Structure formats: structure tokens, C-alpha cells
PDB file of C-alpha atoms in Angstrom:
ATOM      1  CA  GLN L 766      27.444  23.704  14.928  1.00 85.00           C
ATOM      2  CA  VAL L 767      25.549  21.220  13.527  1.00 93.00           C
ATOM      3  CA  GLN L 768      25.587  17.750  15.454  1.00 96.00           C
ATOM      4  CA  LEU L 769      24.830  14.717  14.011  1.00 98.00           C
ATOM      5  CA  VAL L 770      23.995  11.166  15.454  1.00 98.00           C
ATOM      6  CA  GLU L 771      22.939   8.153  13.679  1.00 98.00           C
ATOM      7  CA  SER L 772      21.589   5.286  14.973  1.00 98.00           C
ATOM      8  CA  GLY L 773      19.508   1.999  13.950  1.00 98.00           C
ATOM      9  CA  GLY L 774      22.829  -0.021  12.767  1.00 98.00           C
ATOM     10  CA  GLY L 775      23.134  -3.616  14.303  1.00 98.00           C
ATOM     11  CA  SER L 776      23.305  -6.838  12.567  1.00 98.00           C
ATOM     12  CA  VAL L 777      21.097  -8.839  10.409  1.00 98.00           C
ATOM     13  CA  GLN L 778      21.639 -11.943   7.559  1.00 98.00           C
ATOM     14  CA  ALA L 779      22.254 -11.531   4.375  1.00 98.00           C
ATOM     15  CA  GLY L 780      19.072 -10.402   2.154  1.00 98.00           C
ATOM     16  CA  GLY L 781      17.180  -8.720   5.477  1.00 98.00           C
ATOM     17  CA  PRO L 782      16.193  -5.180   5.905  1.00 98.00           C
ATOM     18  CA  LEU L 783      17.683  -2.211   8.284  1.00 98.00           C
ATOM     19  CA  ARG L 784      17.042   1.331   8.414  1.00 98.00           C
ATOM     20  CA  LEU L 785      19.520   3.797   9.460  1.00 98.00           C
ATOM     21  CA  SER L 786      18.563   7.225  10.911  1.00 98.00           C
ATOM     22  CA  CYS L 787      20.699  10.637  11.359  1.00 98.00           C
ATOM     23  CA  THR L 788      19.404  13.175  13.668  1.00 98.00           C
ATOM     24  CA  ALA L 789      20.398  16.490  13.557  1.00 97.00           C
ATOM     25  CA  SER L 790      20.677  19.167  16.447  1.00 92.00           C
ATOM     26  CA  ALA L 791      22.145  22.441  16.679  1.00 86.00           C
ATOM     27  CA  VAL L 792      20.614  23.418  13.328  1.00 86.00           C
ATOM     28  CA  LEU L 793      18.129  26.078  12.598  1.00 85.00           C
ATOM     29  CA  SER L 794      16.996  24.679   9.340  1.00 93.00           C
ATOM     30  CA  PHE L 795      17.903  21.161   8.351  1.00 96.00           C
ATOM     31  CA  GLY L 796      15.986  21.814   5.453  1.00 96.00           C
ATOM     32  CA  THR L 797      18.443  23.870   3.644  1.00 96.00           C
ATOM     33  CA  TYR L 798      21.457  21.537   4.208  1.00 97.00           C
ATOM     34  CA  CYS L 799      22.929  18.818   2.092  1.00 98.00           C
ATOM     35  CA  MET L 800      22.807  15.015   3.119  1.00 98.00           C
ATOM     36  CA  ALA L 801      24.848  12.195   2.081  1.00 98.00           C
ATOM     37  CA  TRP L 802      25.337   8.627   3.720  1.00 98.00           C
ATOM     38  CA  PHE L 803      28.846   7.006   3.566  1.00 98.00           C
ATOM     39  CA  ARG L 804      30.029   3.946   5.009  1.00 98.00           C
ATOM     40  CA  GLN L 805      33.787   2.770   5.955  1.00 98.00           C
ATOM     41  CA  ALA L 806      34.791  -1.277   6.120  1.00 97.00           C
ATOM     42  CA  PRO L 807      38.178  -2.146   7.948  1.00 93.00           C
ATOM     43  CA  GLY L 808      40.756  -1.522   6.570  1.00 96.00           C
ATOM     44  CA  LYS L 809      38.868   0.180   3.537  1.00 97.00           C
ATOM     45  CA  GLU L 810      38.710   4.002   2.416  1.00 97.00           C
ATOM     46  CA  ARG L 811      35.067   5.909   3.704  1.00 98.00           C
ATOM     47  CA  GLU L 812      32.581   5.454   0.172  1.00 98.00           C
ATOM     48  CA  GLY L 813      29.787   7.048  -0.685  1.00 98.00           C
ATOM     49  CA  VAL L 814      26.343   5.414  -0.613  1.00 98.00           C
ATOM     50  CA  ALA L 815      23.752   7.814  -0.875  1.00 98.00           C
ATOM     51  CA  ALA L 816      23.092  11.404  -1.453  1.00 98.00           C
ATOM     52  CA  ILE L 817      20.354  13.817  -1.168  1.00 98.00           C
ATOM     53  CA  ASP L 818      19.781  17.527  -2.035  1.00 97.00           C
ATOM     54  CA  THR L 819      17.477  19.836  -0.579  1.00 97.00           C
ATOM     55  CA  ALA L 820      15.131  19.665  -3.086  1.00 96.00           C
ATOM     56  CA  GLY L 821      15.152  16.217  -2.305  1.00 96.00           C
ATOM     57  CA  THR L 822      17.014  14.963  -5.440  1.00 97.00           C
ATOM     58  CA  THR L 823      18.901  11.245  -4.742  1.00 98.00           C
ATOM     59  CA  SER L 824      21.583   9.741  -6.116  1.00 98.00           C
ATOM     60  CA  TYR L 825      23.297   6.686  -5.340  1.00 98.00           C
ATOM     61  CA  THR L 826      26.174   4.927  -6.381  1.00 97.00           C
ATOM     62  CA  ASP L 827      26.158   1.396  -8.302  1.00 97.00           C
ATOM     63  CA  SER L 828      26.295  -0.478  -4.989  1.00 94.00           C
ATOM     64  CA  ALA L 829      23.500   0.918  -2.980  1.00 97.00           C
ATOM     65  CA  LYS L 830      21.189   1.439  -6.431  1.00 97.00           C
ATOM     66  CA  GLY L 831      18.138  -0.839  -6.327  1.00 97.00           C
ATOM     67  CA  ARG L 832      18.402  -2.064  -2.405  1.00 98.00           C
ATOM     68  CA  PHE L 833      18.777   1.632  -0.685  1.00 98.00           C
ATOM     69  CA  THR L 834      16.603   4.124  -0.367  1.00 98.00           C
ATOM     70  CA  ILE L 835      17.134   7.659   1.057  1.00 98.00           C
ATOM     71  CA  SER L 836      15.056  10.030   2.696  1.00 98.00           C
ATOM     72  CA  ARG L 837      14.615  12.694   4.903  1.00 98.00           C
ATOM     73  CA  ASP L 838      12.065  14.163   7.004  1.00 97.00           C
ATOM     74  CA  ASN L 839      12.898  17.956   7.382  1.00 96.00           C
ATOM     75  CA  SER L 840      10.381  18.793  10.522  1.00 95.00           C
ATOM     76  CA  GLY L 841      11.848  15.711  12.590  1.00 95.00           C
ATOM     77  CA  ASN L 842      15.169  16.889  11.347  1.00 97.00           C
ATOM     78  CA  THR L 843      16.068  13.383  10.189  1.00 98.00           C
ATOM     79  CA  LEU L 844      17.828  11.893   7.453  1.00 98.00           C
ATOM     80  CA  TYR L 845      16.902   7.938   6.471  1.00 98.00           C
ATOM     81  CA  LEU L 846      18.671   4.900   5.082  1.00 98.00           C
ATOM     82  CA  GLN L 847      16.171   2.246   4.037  1.00 98.00           C
ATOM     83  CA  MET L 848      18.641  -0.659   3.125  1.00 98.00           C
ATOM     84  CA  ASN L 849      17.126  -4.010   1.890  1.00 98.00           C
ATOM     85  CA  GLY L 850      18.655  -6.919   0.444  1.00 98.00           C
ATOM     86  CA  LEU L 851      21.481  -6.957   2.709  1.00 98.00           C
ATOM     87  CA  LYS L 852      25.135  -8.302   1.335  1.00 98.00           C
ATOM     88  CA  PRO L 853      27.879  -9.716   3.647  1.00 97.00           C
ATOM     89  CA  GLU L 854      29.908  -6.995   1.736  1.00 97.00           C
ATOM     90  CA  ASP L 855      27.812  -4.214   3.076  1.00 98.00           C
ATOM     91  CA  THR L 856      28.997  -4.546   6.513  1.00 98.00           C
ATOM     92  CA  ALA L 857      31.207  -1.294   7.860  1.00 98.00           C
ATOM     93  CA  THR L 858      30.352   1.814   9.635  1.00 98.00           C
ATOM     94  CA  TYR L 859      27.572   3.939   8.158  1.00 98.00           C
ATOM     95  CA  TYR L 860      28.143   7.740   8.601  1.00 98.00           C
ATOM     96  CA  CYS L 861      26.047  10.123   7.860  1.00 98.00           C
ATOM     97  CA  ALA L 862      27.133  14.033   6.359  1.00 98.00           C
ATOM     98  CA  ALA L 863      25.687  17.385   5.841  1.00 98.00           C
ATOM     99  CA  LYS L 864      26.689  20.432   4.192  1.00 97.00           C
ATOM    100  CA  HIS L 865      24.642  23.639   3.660  1.00 96.00           C
ATOM    101  CA  ARG L 866      23.199  24.340   0.234  1.00 95.00           C
ATOM    102  CA  VAL L 867      24.768  27.174   0.082  1.00 94.00           C
ATOM    103  CA  SER L 868      28.903  26.012  -0.359  1.00 94.00           C
ATOM    104  CA  PHE L 869      27.286  22.646  -1.822  1.00 94.00           C
ATOM    105  CA  GLN L 870      28.552  21.410  -5.024  1.00 96.00           C
ATOM    106  CA  TRP L 871      26.349  18.518  -6.162  1.00 95.00           C
ATOM    107  CA  PRO L 872      29.256  16.679  -8.840  1.00 96.00           C
ATOM    108  CA  ASN L 873      30.986  16.443  -4.947  1.00 97.00           C
ATOM    109  CA  ARG L 874      28.448  14.729  -3.558  1.00 97.00           C
ATOM    110  CA  PHE L 875      30.296  11.761  -2.665  1.00 98.00           C
ATOM    111  CA  LYS L 876      33.686  13.274  -1.352  1.00 98.00           C
ATOM    112  CA  PRO L 877      33.825  12.824   2.174  1.00 98.00           C
ATOM    113  CA  SER L 878      36.188  16.213   1.869  1.00 97.00           C
ATOM    114  CA  HIS L 879      33.527  18.204   0.478  1.00 97.00           C
ATOM    115  CA  TYR L 880      31.393  17.260   3.926  1.00 97.00           C
ATOM    116  CA  ASN L 881      31.817  20.351   7.066  1.00 95.00           C
ATOM    117  CA  TYR L 882      29.765  17.919   9.518  1.00 97.00           C
ATOM    118  CA  TRP L 883      30.073  14.120  10.387  1.00 98.00           C
ATOM    119  CA  GLY L 884      27.775  12.217  12.700  1.00 98.00           C
ATOM    120  CA  GLN L 885      29.801   9.411  14.555  1.00 98.00           C
ATOM    121  CA  GLY L 886      28.992   6.067  12.773  1.00 98.00           C
ATOM    122  CA  THR L 887      26.397   3.492  13.336  1.00 98.00           C
ATOM    123  CA  GLN L 888      27.861  -0.064  12.755  1.00 98.00           C
ATOM    124  CA  VAL L 889      26.061  -2.552  10.559  1.00 98.00           C
ATOM    125  CA  THR L 890      26.926  -6.453  10.067  1.00 98.00           C
ATOM    126  CA  VAL L 891      26.099  -8.384   7.641  1.00 98.00           C
ATOM    127  CA  SER L 892      26.344 -12.046   7.888  1.00 98.00           C
ATOM    128  CA  SER L 893      25.599 -14.571   5.515  1.00 94.00           C
TER     129      SER L 893
END
């Protein structure tokens, strides 16, 4: 079972940056997993933020384009989300998710149900 642990969340003022990390363990080859960041605000559904496949191809939802950057360090078993220009509406619990490339389907990259493994989440709070 792949285990994912997020870190790096916190409270920040609008316009500031944060860098989230997601470290994987109990995984033979992190580089064979497609990864994504999702977020969930209170009372709202979980939504996709950014995704990255095993070749390093990235994709962002409209809310993240131009402000967030997803990246991965396969040697360190770590996924990152660099968030710049944060807005109060970015306040949410952020989750990383993983699915092995064998069964991963790129068109489903922002569907929470498509992923097998999830972290416990890290809270991001942006104040105005």
C-alpha cells in the first residue's frame, strides 16, 4: 500500500507563497505513479488543482493556472506544489493522490474517484 503524507500547509496572507510537499512511502518505484493535488474547502466537493504524469507532463485547473506549479522528485519520493499569489479562495485542505501509470487515464486526472491512494491532507488558510 502506498502511503502519502502531505506537509507544508499553514496560514499566509493574500499574495504570499506556500510550498506543499507530499512524501510517499511503502512504494517500490515512485516514478511509476501519476500524481495529483486536490483541495477541499468546507461544504464543497473535492476539486482537482494540478496533475503530473510519469513523464513529467503537467496539467492545471483554471484556478491554479499561472499561480501554482506541480513538480516531482522521483529520487526523493516527493511531490510538490508551489503556490504563489495565494488568494482567500485558495483556503482549503490540500490532498495529494496517486495512481499507478498502468491504470492511469489522463482524461480522468482531475476526478477524485480515479485515484487509489490519498494522503491525510494539509490545511492552507489564506487571509485577506
